[in-house]
């Protein structure tokens, strides 16, 4: 629903700009910064930029580097102040924000070293207050921040201003929220390695900037974005306090904007073109809103909820209800690979050919069973030729403790002198100093751990061995979080596999994620490979299905295929997820009380089934959801 009219913005208390991609938005912002820098250069004046770390600004920094290298943009007159730094981390720690900024921006441009300001994470506890005061004074002495770049955390934090941060707070030492620490756990290879404290600019410090731009990409940000923009300005969500600023805007991609009223419930804020998808969305919403199954909705329910026009166009309620009910009903199938010898005119997948050659792409081992463990087992049971493709090794998501345990085990098996050399190498690396986890042997062993787990999970799902492929895509092996750069080599591996296998059905995931996430890179590679194969004959007979990543909330109106699970099938899926032991406790929680990936997957699948039930459809134990992708 492309909504342009300004009346759709009536609920928004912050200026919103929505872009088709993070890249497009980041280029525009980089250009805006370049114009500011050049203007000040011509006036012989400095520019003061407030910078953030994290995934959100990485594309912006890449573009600034490009402008420096290719278009001669100089940063000689620029001063920078970073929002925050972990307390207790030395500058050369790979997760310190100092290190991050060097790698992502500073070492690639001509910004004078003395113009860089990042809170000192190693200052003695007794000196923290003075150090923070000095930081603030320095900002003031330079005339204040011209442009402050922000990201937003899952707690709604800006900088490290966690819930409860006062609107007039200044640069200070803070305790990190447990959700924030969980989100950082992957970067630190385990939650126990994440610092508890940080030094951050305060909300008041941020609000003093002349202009503020907040960047947010991916569906994971959508809820906090909507609450900050449409909810009250409240210390519970630091980003909502930005409503108090005169010159602030949020630059979003479409998934990050997806919870705004103008996108989610546009009929509540203005007229809507009542296409069938829009009508389906509105009717599903109405059914839940008034707590009535679709077939029991009445004319007054529609007219009392901003949908009178829909009724005039497509009503009465009775007709509209039946139309939408049938559409939703037809998404449900126990035959995700198509039902052989059956009428398929109202089924999501065609009956022929049977059996189908099916490829399931999993960005990291475990994404497959988390998103579609039940469906995977069904496809196999129903006689299809299923193969699972693990695109990356996933070794970055294995803790050092896990690798040590595995190497200990290997060493126990033989006396340590002739223990397998990889075990000795891993042990030596992990007992040494810094950057131990990036050691090749450590990553290899961690990758092998994940292979073993993936195979165990597939066994539970009923797939015999030999049906799995481990691509170990080079972009992942060469990279680390936030520093993945897929290249033509990755693309060729994926394309060649598709060409070789000529599948009839392809399942993949990763839509709507933060574009720097592993899953998002994998998704982009698959789409590029599909694009390049558009003219190949096998494409004519292939359907593409996107599966849900369980921590992403998919609205029911967007689901094209819903595969139900019985209680036994759900517990089989959970058993399969259990096999990914190295991932236990590592998945960021979507809700505070859900820590484990299996819990999230179980809850998501059960909630979806309950939702179908609420709409008046059959009641199942759990449901897995798919969207059709039409190239
Ligand atoms: C970073 C910072 C944080 C991040 C936020 C979002 O300096 O202060 O507020 O902006 O946690 O992080 P990403 O961009 O990694 O999602």
Coordinates of C-alpha atoms and ligand atoms in Angstrom, one line a residue:
X1 CA 0.0 0.0 0.0
X2 CA 1.9 3.1 -1.2
X3 CA 0.5 5.8 0.9
X4 CA 1.6 9.3 0.0
X5 CA -1.0 11.7 1.2
X6 CA -0.1 13.8 4.2
X7 CA -3.3 13.0 6.0
X8 CA -1.8 9.5 6.6
X9 CA 0.8 11.2 8.8
X10 CA -1.7 12.6 11.3
X11 CA -0.6 10.2 14.0
X12 CA 3.1 10.8 13.5
X13 CA 4.9 13.2 15.8
X14 CA 8.3 12.8 14.1
X15 CA 9.0 13.4 10.4
X16 CA 9.3 10.1 8.6
X17 CA 11.0 9.2 5.3
X18 CA 10.6 5.7 3.9
X19 CA 13.0 4.4 1.3
X20 CA 13.0 1.2 -0.8
X21 CA 16.4 0.2 0.7
X22 CA 18.8 1.1 3.4
X23 CA 21.4 1.7 0.7
X24 CA 19.2 4.3 -1.0
X25 CA 18.6 6.2 2.2
X26 CA 22.2 6.0 3.3
X27 CA 23.4 7.4 0.0
X28 CA 21.1 10.4 0.3
X29 CA 22.2 11.1 3.8
X30 CA 25.8 10.8 2.9
X31 CA 25.2 13.3 0.1
X32 CA 23.5 15.6 2.6
X33 CA 26.5 15.4 4.9
X34 CA 28.9 16.0 2.0
X35 CA 27.0 19.2 1.1
X36 CA 27.2 20.4 4.7
X37 CA 30.9 19.7 4.9
X38 CA 31.7 21.4 1.6
X39 CA 29.6 24.4 2.5
X40 CA 31.4 24.8 5.8
X41 CA 34.8 24.3 4.0
X42 CA 33.9 27.2 1.7
X43 CA 33.2 29.3 4.8
X44 CA 36.4 28.0 6.5
X45 CA 34.3 26.7 9.3
X46 CA 34.3 23.4 11.1
X47 CA 31.5 20.8 11.0
X48 CA 30.6 18.8 14.1
X49 CA 29.1 15.4 13.5
X50 CA 27.6 13.2 16.2
X51 CA 28.1 9.5 15.2
X52 CA 26.7 6.2 16.1
X53 CA 28.0 2.6 15.9
X54 CA 26.1 -0.6 15.2
X55 CA 24.6 -1.9 12.0
X56 CA 22.4 1.0 11.1
X57 CA 25.0 3.5 10.0
X58 CA 27.5 1.1 8.3
X59 CA 26.1 1.8 4.8
X60 CA 26.3 5.5 5.5
X61 CA 30.0 5.2 6.5
X62 CA 30.7 3.1 3.4
X63 CA 29.2 5.8 1.3
X64 CA 31.1 8.6 3.0
X65 CA 34.3 6.6 2.4
X66 CA 33.3 6.3 -1.3
X67 CA 32.7 10.0 -1.5
X68 CA 36.2 10.6 0.0
X69 CA 38.0 8.2 -2.3
X70 CA 36.1 8.8 -5.5
X71 CA 34.8 12.3 -5.2
X72 CA 37.5 14.0 -3.2
X73 CA 35.4 14.8 -0.1
X74 CA 37.8 15.9 2.6
X75 CA 37.1 15.6 6.3
X76 CA 39.8 18.0 7.4
X77 CA 37.3 20.4 8.8
X78 CA 35.1 17.8 10.5
X79 CA 35.0 17.0 14.3
X80 CA 33.2 13.9 15.5
X81 CA 31.7 12.9 18.7
X82 CA 30.6 9.3 19.2
X83 CA 27.5 8.6 21.2
X84 CA 28.9 5.9 23.4
X85 CA 31.5 3.3 24.4
X86 CA 31.4 0.2 26.4
X87 CA 32.9 0.7 29.9
X88 CA 35.9 -1.4 30.6
X89 CA 36.9 -2.3 27.0
X90 CA 40.3 -1.3 25.7
X91 CA 40.4 0.6 22.4
X92 CA 41.9 -2.3 20.6
X93 CA 39.2 -4.8 21.6
X94 CA 37.4 -5.8 18.5
X95 CA 34.0 -4.9 20.0
X96 CA 35.0 -1.5 21.3
X97 CA 33.3 1.3 19.6
X98 CA 36.7 2.9 19.1
X99 CA 37.8 -0.1 17.1
X100 CA 34.5 -0.2 15.2
X101 CA 34.8 3.5 14.2
X102 CA 38.4 3.0 13.0
X103 CA 37.5 0.0 10.9
X104 CA 34.2 1.3 9.5
X105 CA 35.2 4.9 8.8
X106 CA 38.1 6.7 10.4
X107 CA 41.0 4.8 8.9
X108 CA 39.6 5.2 5.4
X109 CA 39.2 9.0 5.4
X110 CA 41.3 12.0 6.1
X111 CA 39.7 13.0 9.4
X112 CA 42.4 14.4 11.7
X113 CA 43.0 12.0 14.6
X114 CA 42.7 14.9 17.1
X115 CA 39.2 15.7 15.8
X116 CA 37.9 12.3 16.9
X117 CA 36.0 12.1 20.3
X118 CA 34.7 8.9 21.7
X119 CA 33.9 8.5 25.4
X120 CA 36.8 6.9 27.2
X121 CA 35.8 3.4 28.2
X122 CA 38.9 2.8 30.3
X123 CA 38.7 5.9 32.5
X124 CA 39.0 5.1 36.2
X125 CA 35.7 4.8 38.0
X126 CA 36.5 7.8 40.2
X127 CA 37.3 9.9 37.1
X128 CA 34.2 9.0 35.1
X129 CA 32.2 12.1 36.1
X130 CA 35.0 14.5 35.1
X131 CA 35.7 12.7 31.9
X132 CA 32.0 13.0 30.9
X133 CA 32.0 16.7 31.8
X134 CA 35.0 17.2 29.7
X135 CA 33.3 15.4 26.8
X136 CA 30.3 17.7 27.1
X137 CA 32.4 20.8 27.4
X138 CA 34.3 19.9 24.2
X139 CA 31.0 19.7 22.3
X140 CA 30.0 23.1 23.6
X141 CA 33.4 24.6 22.9
X142 CA 33.1 23.5 19.2
X143 CA 29.7 25.2 19.0
X144 CA 27.5 22.1 19.5
X145 CA 26.7 19.2 17.2
X146 CA 25.5 20.1 13.8
X147 CA 24.1 16.7 12.8
X148 CA 23.6 13.8 15.1
X149 CA 23.2 10.3 13.6
X150 CA 21.3 7.7 15.7
X151 CA 20.2 4.1 15.5
X152 CA 17.5 2.7 17.8
X153 CA 17.8 -0.3 20.0
X154 CA 15.2 -2.9 20.8
X155 CA 14.6 -1.2 24.1
X156 CA 14.0 2.0 22.2
X157 CA 17.4 3.3 23.4
X158 CA 19.3 6.0 21.6
X159 CA 23.0 5.9 22.4
X160 CA 22.8 3.7 25.5
X161 CA 20.0 5.6 27.0
X162 CA 17.9 2.7 28.2
X163 CA 14.3 2.9 29.5
X164 CA 14.0 5.4 32.3
X165 CA 16.7 7.8 31.0
X166 CA 15.6 11.3 31.8
X167 CA 15.0 13.8 29.1
X168 CA 17.7 16.1 30.5
X169 CA 20.3 13.4 31.1
X170 CA 23.9 14.2 30.1
X171 CA 26.9 12.1 29.3
X172 CA 27.3 9.5 32.0
X173 CA 28.0 5.9 33.0
X174 CA 25.0 3.7 32.6
X175 CA 24.0 0.1 33.1
X176 CA 23.0 -1.8 30.0
X177 CA 19.5 -3.3 29.8
X178 CA 19.5 -7.1 29.7
X179 CA 17.8 -7.0 26.3
X180 CA 20.6 -4.8 25.0
X181 CA 23.2 -7.2 26.4
X182 CA 21.4 -10.1 24.7
X183 CA 21.4 -8.3 21.4
X184 CA 25.2 -7.8 21.7
X185 CA 25.8 -11.5 22.7
X186 CA 26.5 -12.6 19.2
X187 CA 29.1 -9.9 18.6
X188 CA 30.8 -10.8 21.9
X189 CA 30.6 -14.6 21.3
X190 CA 28.4 -15.2 24.3
X191 CA 26.3 -13.0 26.6
X192 CA 28.8 -13.5 29.5
X193 CA 31.4 -11.5 27.6
X194 CA 29.2 -8.5 27.1
X195 CA 30.1 -5.6 29.4
X196 CA 27.5 -4.5 31.9
X197 CA 28.2 -0.8 31.7
X198 CA 28.7 1.9 29.1
X199 CA 29.4 5.6 28.9
X200 CA 26.8 7.3 26.8
X201 CA 25.8 10.8 25.8
X202 CA 22.5 11.6 27.6
X203 CA 19.2 12.3 26.0
X204 CA 19.7 15.9 26.8
X205 CA 23.1 15.9 25.1
X206 CA 21.5 14.4 22.0
X207 CA 18.6 16.8 22.0
X208 CA 21.0 19.7 22.0
X209 CA 22.2 18.8 18.5
X210 CA 20.9 21.2 15.8
X211 CA 19.7 18.4 13.6
X212 CA 19.0 14.7 14.3
X213 CA 18.6 11.8 11.9
X214 CA 17.7 8.4 13.1
X215 CA 18.3 5.4 10.9
X216 CA 16.4 2.1 11.2
X217 CA 16.3 -0.9 8.9
X218 CA 14.5 -4.2 9.1
X219 CA 11.3 -5.4 10.7
X220 CA 13.0 -5.9 14.0
X221 CA 13.0 -2.1 14.5
X222 CA 9.4 -1.6 13.4
X223 CA 7.7 -1.8 16.7
X224 CA 10.0 0.6 18.5
X225 CA 9.9 3.0 15.6
X226 CA 6.1 3.1 15.7
X227 CA 6.0 3.5 19.4
X228 CA 8.6 6.3 19.3
X229 CA 6.8 8.1 16.5
X230 CA 3.2 7.7 17.4
X231 CA 3.2 7.0 21.2
X232 CA 3.6 9.6 23.9
X233 CA 7.0 11.2 24.5
X234 CA 8.0 9.1 27.5
X235 CA 11.2 8.2 29.3
X236 CA 10.2 4.5 28.9
X237 CA 11.3 4.8 25.3
X238 CA 14.2 7.1 24.9
X239 CA 13.7 7.5 21.2
X240 CA 10.2 8.9 21.8
X241 CA 11.8 11.9 23.6
X242 CA 13.1 12.9 20.1
X243 CA 9.5 14.2 19.6
X244 CA 10.7 17.2 21.6
X245 CA 13.2 18.2 19.0
X246 CA 12.5 20.7 16.2
X247 CA 14.6 19.2 13.5
X248 CA 14.5 15.5 13.7
X249 CA 13.7 12.9 11.1
X250 CA 13.6 9.1 10.9
X251 CA 15.0 7.5 7.7
X252 CA 13.5 4.0 7.4
X253 CA 13.3 1.1 5.0
X254 CA 9.9 -0.4 4.3
X255 CA 10.2 -3.2 6.9
X256 CA 11.2 -0.8 9.6
X257 CA 8.2 1.4 8.8
X258 CA 5.7 -1.5 8.7
X259 CA 4.1 -0.9 12.1
X260 CA 3.3 2.7 11.5
X261 CA -0.5 3.3 11.4
X262 CA -0.3 4.7 7.9
X263 CA 1.2 1.4 6.7
X264 CA -0.5 -1.1 9.0
X265 CA -4.0 0.3 9.3
X266 CA -4.2 3.0 6.6
X267 CA -8.0 3.0 6.6
X268 CA -7.9 4.4 10.1
X269 CA -6.1 7.6 8.9
X270 CA -7.5 8.2 5.4
X271 CA -9.1 6.8 2.3
X272 CA -7.7 3.5 0.9
X273 CA -7.9 1.9 -2.5
X274 CA -9.8 -1.3 -1.7
X275 CA -7.9 -3.9 -3.7
X276 CA -8.4 -7.5 -2.6
X277 CA -5.1 -7.6 -0.6
X278 CA -6.1 -4.4 1.2
X279 CA -9.6 -5.8 1.9
X280 CA -8.1 -9.0 3.2
X281 CA -5.8 -7.1 5.5
X282 CA -8.6 -4.9 6.8
X283 CA -11.0 -7.7 7.4
X284 CA -8.5 -9.8 9.2
X285 CA -7.7 -6.8 11.4
X286 CA -11.4 -6.0 12.0
X287 CA -12.1 -9.6 13.0
X288 CA -9.5 -9.5 15.7
X289 CA -10.4 -5.9 16.7
X290 CA -14.0 -6.7 17.4
X291 CA -13.2 -10.3 18.5
X292 CA -15.6 -11.9 16.0
X293 CA -14.8 -14.6 13.5
X294 CA -14.8 -13.3 9.9
X295 CA -18.1 -14.9 9.1
X296 CA -19.8 -13.2 12.0
X297 CA -18.7 -9.7 11.1
X298 CA -21.7 -7.3 10.6
X299 CA -22.2 -4.2 8.6
X300 CA -21.9 -2.0 11.7
X301 CA -18.6 -3.5 12.6
X302 CA -17.3 -2.3 9.3
X303 CA -18.8 1.1 9.4
X304 CA -17.7 1.8 13.0
X305 CA -14.1 1.0 12.1
X306 CA -13.4 3.3 9.2
X307 CA -14.4 0.7 6.6
X308 CA -17.8 2.0 5.4
X309 CA -16.4 2.7 2.0
X310 CA -15.2 -0.9 1.7
X311 CA -18.7 -2.0 2.5
X312 CA -20.2 0.3 -0.1
X313 CA -17.8 -1.0 -2.7
X314 CA -17.8 -4.7 -1.9
X315 CA -20.5 -5.3 0.7
X316 CA -22.8 -6.2 2.2
X317 CA -20.8 -7.7 5.1
X318 CA -22.2 -11.2 4.4
X319 CA -20.6 -11.2 0.8
X320 CA -17.4 -9.6 1.8
X321 CA -17.0 -12.0 4.8
X322 CA -17.4 -15.0 2.6
X323 CA -15.0 -13.7 0.0
X324 CA -12.2 -13.0 2.5
X325 CA -12.9 -16.2 4.5
X326 CA -12.4 -18.3 1.4
X327 CA -9.2 -16.5 0.5
X328 CA -7.7 -17.2 4.0
X329 CA -9.1 -20.7 4.0
X330 CA -7.3 -21.5 0.8
X331 CA -3.9 -20.6 2.3
X332 CA -4.1 -23.6 4.6
X333 CA -2.7 -26.9 3.3
X334 CA -1.2 -30.0 4.8
X335 CA 0.5 -30.6 1.4
X336 CA 3.1 -27.9 1.1
X337 CA 4.6 -29.7 -1.9
X338 CA 1.2 -29.9 -3.6
X339 CA -1.2 -32.8 -3.3
X340 CA -0.7 -35.4 -6.0
X341 CA -3.8 -36.3 -8.1
X342 CA -5.9 -33.7 -6.4
X343 CA -7.7 -30.6 -7.8
X344 CA -5.2 -27.9 -7.1
X345 CA -7.2 -24.9 -8.3
X346 CA -7.6 -23.6 -4.8
X347 CA -4.4 -24.9 -3.3
X348 CA -1.3 -22.8 -2.7
X349 CA 1.0 -25.3 -4.5
X350 CA 0.3 -27.2 -7.7
X351 CA -0.1 -31.0 -7.7
X352 CA 2.4 -31.7 -10.5
X353 CA 5.1 -32.6 -11.0
X354 CA 5.2 -35.2 -8.3
X355 CA 7.5 -35.9 -6.6
X356 CA 9.2 -32.5 -6.6
X357 CA 12.8 -31.7 -6.4
X358 CA 12.9 -29.3 -3.5
X359 CA 15.8 -27.1 -2.2
X360 CA 15.5 -25.6 1.2
X361 CA 18.0 -22.8 1.7
X362 CA 19.1 -22.1 5.3
X363 CA 21.3 -19.0 5.9
X364 CA 22.9 -20.6 8.9
X365 CA 22.4 -24.1 10.2
X366 CA 19.2 -24.1 12.4
X367 CA 17.3 -21.4 10.4
X368 CA 15.7 -24.3 8.4
X369 CA 14.2 -26.1 11.4
X370 CA 13.3 -22.9 13.2
X371 CA 11.3 -21.5 10.4
X372 CA 10.0 -24.7 8.7
X373 CA 11.0 -27.8 10.7
X374 CA 7.4 -29.1 10.5
X375 CA 7.0 -28.4 6.8
X376 CA 10.4 -30.0 6.1
X377 CA 9.3 -33.2 7.7
X378 CA 6.0 -33.1 5.9
X379 CA 7.7 -32.6 2.5
X380 CA 10.0 -35.6 3.2
X381 CA 7.1 -37.7 4.5
X382 CA 5.1 -36.9 1.4
X383 CA 7.8 -38.4 -0.8
X384 CA 9.4 -35.3 -2.3
X385 CA 13.1 -35.2 -3.0
X386 CA 14.2 -32.7 -0.4
X387 CA 17.7 -31.3 0.0
X388 CA 18.8 -28.7 2.5
X389 CA 21.4 -26.1 1.6
X390 CA 23.3 -24.5 4.5
X391 CA 24.6 -21.4 3.0
X392 CA 27.1 -20.3 5.7
X393 CA 29.0 -22.3 8.3
X394 CA 27.4 -20.3 11.1
X395 CA 30.7 -20.6 13.0
X396 CA 30.6 -17.1 14.3
X397 CA 27.6 -18.0 16.4
X398 CA 29.4 -20.7 18.4
X399 CA 30.9 -19.7 21.7
X400 CA 34.5 -20.2 22.6
X401 CA 33.4 -22.4 25.5
X402 CA 31.7 -24.8 23.0
X403 CA 34.8 -25.0 20.9
X404 CA 37.0 -25.6 23.9
X405 CA 34.6 -28.4 25.0
X406 CA 34.9 -30.1 21.6
X407 CA 38.7 -29.8 21.5
X408 CA 39.0 -31.2 25.0
X409 CA 36.8 -34.1 23.9
X410 CA 39.1 -34.8 21.0
X411 CA 42.2 -34.6 23.2
X412 CA 40.7 -36.9 25.7
X413 CA 40.2 -39.5 23.0
X414 CA 43.9 -39.8 22.4
X415 CA 46.8 -38.7 24.7
X416 CA 47.4 -35.1 24.2
X417 CA 50.6 -35.6 22.3
X418 CA 48.9 -37.1 19.2
X419 CA 45.6 -35.5 19.7
X420 CA 44.2 -34.2 16.3
X421 CA 46.1 -31.1 15.4
X422 CA 43.0 -29.0 15.0
X423 CA 42.1 -29.7 18.7
X424 CA 45.6 -28.6 19.8
X425 CA 45.5 -25.6 17.6
X426 CA 42.1 -24.5 18.9
X427 CA 43.1 -25.0 22.5
X428 CA 46.3 -23.0 22.0
X429 CA 44.4 -20.2 20.3
X430 CA 41.7 -20.0 22.9
X431 CA 44.1 -20.0 25.7
X432 CA 46.1 -17.1 24.1
X433 CA 45.3 -13.4 24.1
X434 CA 43.2 -11.3 21.8
X435 CA 41.3 -12.0 18.6
X436 CA 41.4 -15.7 19.5
X437 CA 38.0 -16.4 18.0
X438 CA 39.0 -15.2 14.6
X439 CA 41.7 -17.9 14.4
X440 CA 41.1 -20.2 11.4
X441 CA 41.2 -23.4 13.3
X442 CA 38.8 -22.1 15.9
X443 CA 36.3 -21.0 13.2
X444 CA 36.8 -24.3 11.4
X445 CA 36.0 -26.3 14.5
X446 CA 33.0 -24.2 15.3
X447 CA 31.8 -24.7 11.8
X448 CA 32.1 -28.5 12.2
X449 CA 30.1 -28.3 15.4
X450 CA 27.3 -26.7 13.5
X451 CA 27.5 -29.2 10.7
X452 CA 27.1 -32.0 13.2
X453 CA 24.1 -30.3 14.8
X454 CA 22.5 -29.6 11.4
X455 CA 22.8 -33.3 10.5
X456 CA 21.3 -34.3 13.8
X457 CA 18.4 -32.0 13.3
X458 CA 17.7 -33.3 9.8
X459 CA 17.7 -36.8 11.1
X460 CA 14.9 -35.8 13.5
X461 CA 13.0 -34.3 10.6
X462 CA 13.3 -37.6 8.8
X463 CA 15.9 -36.7 6.2
X464 CA 18.5 -39.3 5.5
X465 CA 22.1 -38.3 5.4
X466 CA 23.6 -37.0 2.2
X467 CA 20.6 -34.7 1.6
X468 CA 22.5 -31.7 3.0
X469 CA 24.9 -29.3 1.4
X470 CA 27.3 -27.0 3.2
X471 CA 28.2 -24.1 1.0
X472 CA 30.4 -22.3 3.6
X473 CA 29.9 -19.2 1.5
X474 CA 33.1 -17.2 1.4
X475 CA 31.6 -13.9 2.4
X476 CA 30.8 -15.3 5.8
X477 CA 34.1 -17.2 6.2
X478 CA 36.0 -14.0 5.4
X479 CA 33.8 -11.7 7.4
X480 CA 32.5 -11.0 10.9
X481 CA 29.3 -9.5 12.1
X482 CA 28.5 -6.2 10.4
X483 CA 31.4 -6.8 8.1
X484 CA 30.1 -9.1 5.5
X485 CA 30.7 -8.2 1.8
X486 CA 29.2 -10.8 -0.5
X487 CA 31.0 -10.9 -3.9
X488 CA 30.6 -12.6 -7.3
X489 CA 32.2 -15.8 -5.8
X490 CA 29.2 -16.2 -3.4
X491 CA 26.7 -15.4 -6.1
X492 CA 28.3 -18.0 -8.4
X493 CA 28.1 -20.8 -5.8
X494 CA 24.4 -20.2 -5.2
X495 CA 23.6 -19.8 -8.9
X496 CA 25.5 -23.0 -9.9
X497 CA 23.7 -25.0 -7.3
X498 CA 20.3 -23.8 -8.5
X499 CA 21.4 -24.6 -12.1
X500 CA 22.6 -28.0 -11.2
X501 CA 19.6 -29.0 -9.1
X502 CA 16.9 -27.5 -11.2
X503 CA 14.4 -27.6 -8.4
X504 CA 10.6 -27.5 -8.6
X505 CA 10.3 -25.7 -5.3
X506 CA 12.7 -23.5 -3.5
X507 CA 12.3 -22.4 0.1
X508 CA 14.3 -19.5 1.5
X509 CA 14.2 -16.9 4.2
X510 CA 15.6 -13.6 5.3
X511 CA 13.1 -11.0 3.9
X512 CA 12.6 -7.9 5.9
X513 CA 15.8 -8.4 8.0
X514 CA 18.3 -5.7 8.9
X515 CA 20.3 -5.7 5.6
X516 CA 23.6 -6.4 7.4
X517 CA 22.2 -9.6 9.0
X518 CA 23.6 -12.9 7.6
X519 CA 20.1 -13.9 6.6
X520 CA 19.6 -10.7 4.7
X521 CA 22.8 -11.2 2.7
X522 CA 21.8 -14.8 2.0
X523 CA 18.3 -13.7 0.8
X524 CA 19.8 -11.1 -1.5
X525 CA 22.2 -13.7 -3.0
X526 CA 19.3 -16.1 -3.7
X527 CA 17.2 -13.4 -5.3
X528 CA 20.2 -12.3 -7.4
X529 CA 20.7 -15.9 -8.5
X530 CA 17.1 -16.4 -9.3
X531 CA 17.2 -13.2 -11.3
X532 CA 20.1 -14.3 -13.3
X533 CA 18.4 -17.6 -14.1
X534 CA 15.2 -16.0 -15.3
X535 CA 15.6 -17.3 -18.8
X536 CA 16.6 -20.9 -17.8
X537 CA 14.0 -23.5 -18.7
X538 CA 13.9 -24.9 -15.2
X539 CA 12.6 -21.6 -13.8
X540 CA 9.3 -22.1 -15.7
X541 CA 8.5 -25.1 -13.5
X542 CA 9.7 -23.8 -10.2
X543 CA 7.9 -22.0 -7.4
X544 CA 9.6 -20.0 -4.7
X545 CA 8.5 -19.8 -1.1
X546 CA 9.8 -17.5 1.6
X547 CA 9.6 -19.0 5.1
X548 CA 9.3 -17.0 8.2
X549 CA 12.1 -16.4 10.6
X550 CA 10.4 -17.2 13.9
X551 CA 11.2 -13.9 15.7
X552 CA 9.6 -12.0 12.9
X553 CA 5.9 -11.3 13.2
X554 CA 4.2 -11.9 9.9
X555 CA 0.7 -10.4 9.5
X556 CA -1.8 -13.1 8.6
X557 CA -3.0 -11.2 5.5
X558 CA 0.5 -11.6 4.0
X559 CA 0.6 -15.4 4.3
X560 CA 0.1 -17.4 1.1
X561 CA 0.6 -20.8 2.5
X562 CA -0.1 -22.0 6.0
X563 CA 1.1 -25.5 6.9
X564 CA -0.6 -26.8 10.1
X565 CA 1.1 -29.0 12.6
X566 CA -0.3 -31.6 15.0
X567 CA 1.0 -31.6 18.6
X568 CA 3.3 -34.5 17.7
X569 CA 4.6 -32.7 14.6
X570 CA 5.3 -29.6 16.7
X571 CA 7.2 -31.6 19.3
X572 CA 9.2 -33.2 16.4
X573 CA 10.1 -29.7 15.2
X574 CA 11.2 -28.7 18.7
X575 CA 13.3 -31.8 19.0
X576 CA 15.0 -30.9 15.7
X577 CA 15.7 -27.4 17.0
X578 CA 17.1 -28.9 20.3
X579 CA 19.9 -30.5 18.3
X580 CA 21.4 -27.1 17.7
X581 CA 22.9 -27.2 21.1
X582 CA 25.6 -24.6 20.5
X583 CA 22.8 -22.1 19.9
X584 CA 21.0 -22.6 23.2
X585 CA 20.6 -19.4 25.1
X586 CA 22.1 -17.3 22.3
X587 CA 19.1 -16.2 20.3
X588 CA 18.1 -12.7 21.1
X589 CA 14.7 -12.8 22.8
X590 CA 11.7 -11.3 21.2
X591 CA 9.9 -11.0 24.5
X592 CA 11.8 -10.6 27.8
X593 CA 10.7 -13.9 29.1
X594 CA 11.6 -16.0 26.0
X595 CA 15.2 -16.7 25.8
X596 CA 15.6 -19.8 23.7
X597 CA 15.1 -20.2 20.0
X598 CA 12.9 -23.2 20.4
X599 CA 10.6 -21.3 22.7
X600 CA 10.3 -18.5 20.3
X601 CA 9.6 -20.9 17.3
X602 CA 7.0 -22.8 19.3
X603 CA 5.2 -19.7 20.5
X604 CA 5.2 -18.1 17.0
X605 CA 3.8 -21.3 15.5
X606 CA 1.1 -21.7 18.2
X607 CA 0.1 -18.0 18.1
X608 CA -0.4 -18.2 14.4
X609 CA -2.6 -21.2 14.8
X610 CA -4.6 -19.4 17.4
X611 CA -4.9 -16.4 15.1
X612 CA -6.4 -18.6 12.3
X613 CA -8.7 -20.1 14.9
X614 CA -9.8 -16.6 16.0
X615 CA -10.7 -15.7 12.4
X616 CA -13.1 -18.7 12.5
X617 CA -10.9 -21.2 10.6
X618 CA -10.0 -24.6 11.8
X619 CA -8.2 -24.9 15.1
X620 CA -4.7 -26.4 14.8
X621 CA -1.9 -26.9 17.4
X622 CA 0.5 -24.8 15.4
X623 CA 1.1 -23.4 11.9
X624 CA 4.2 -22.5 9.8
X625 CA 3.8 -19.7 7.4
X626 CA 5.1 -19.0 3.8
X627 CA 4.9 -16.3 1.3
X628 CA 5.1 -16.9 -2.4
X629 CA 7.9 -15.1 -4.0
X630 CA 7.3 -14.3 -7.7
X631 CA 10.5 -13.4 -9.5
Ligands
LIG1 C1 25.4 2.8 18.9 C2 24.3 3.1 19.8 C3 23.1 2.3 19.8 C4 22.7 1.7 18.5 C5 21.4 0.8 18.6 C6 21.0 0.2 17.3 O1 26.4 3.8 19.1 O2 24.4 4.0 20.5 O3 22.0 3.1 20.3 O4 22.4 2.7 17.6 O5 21.6 -0.1 19.6 O6 22.1 -0.7 16.9 P1 22.1 -1.4 15.5 O7 22.3 -0.3 14.5 O8 23.3 -2.3 15.5 O9 20.8 -2.1 15.3

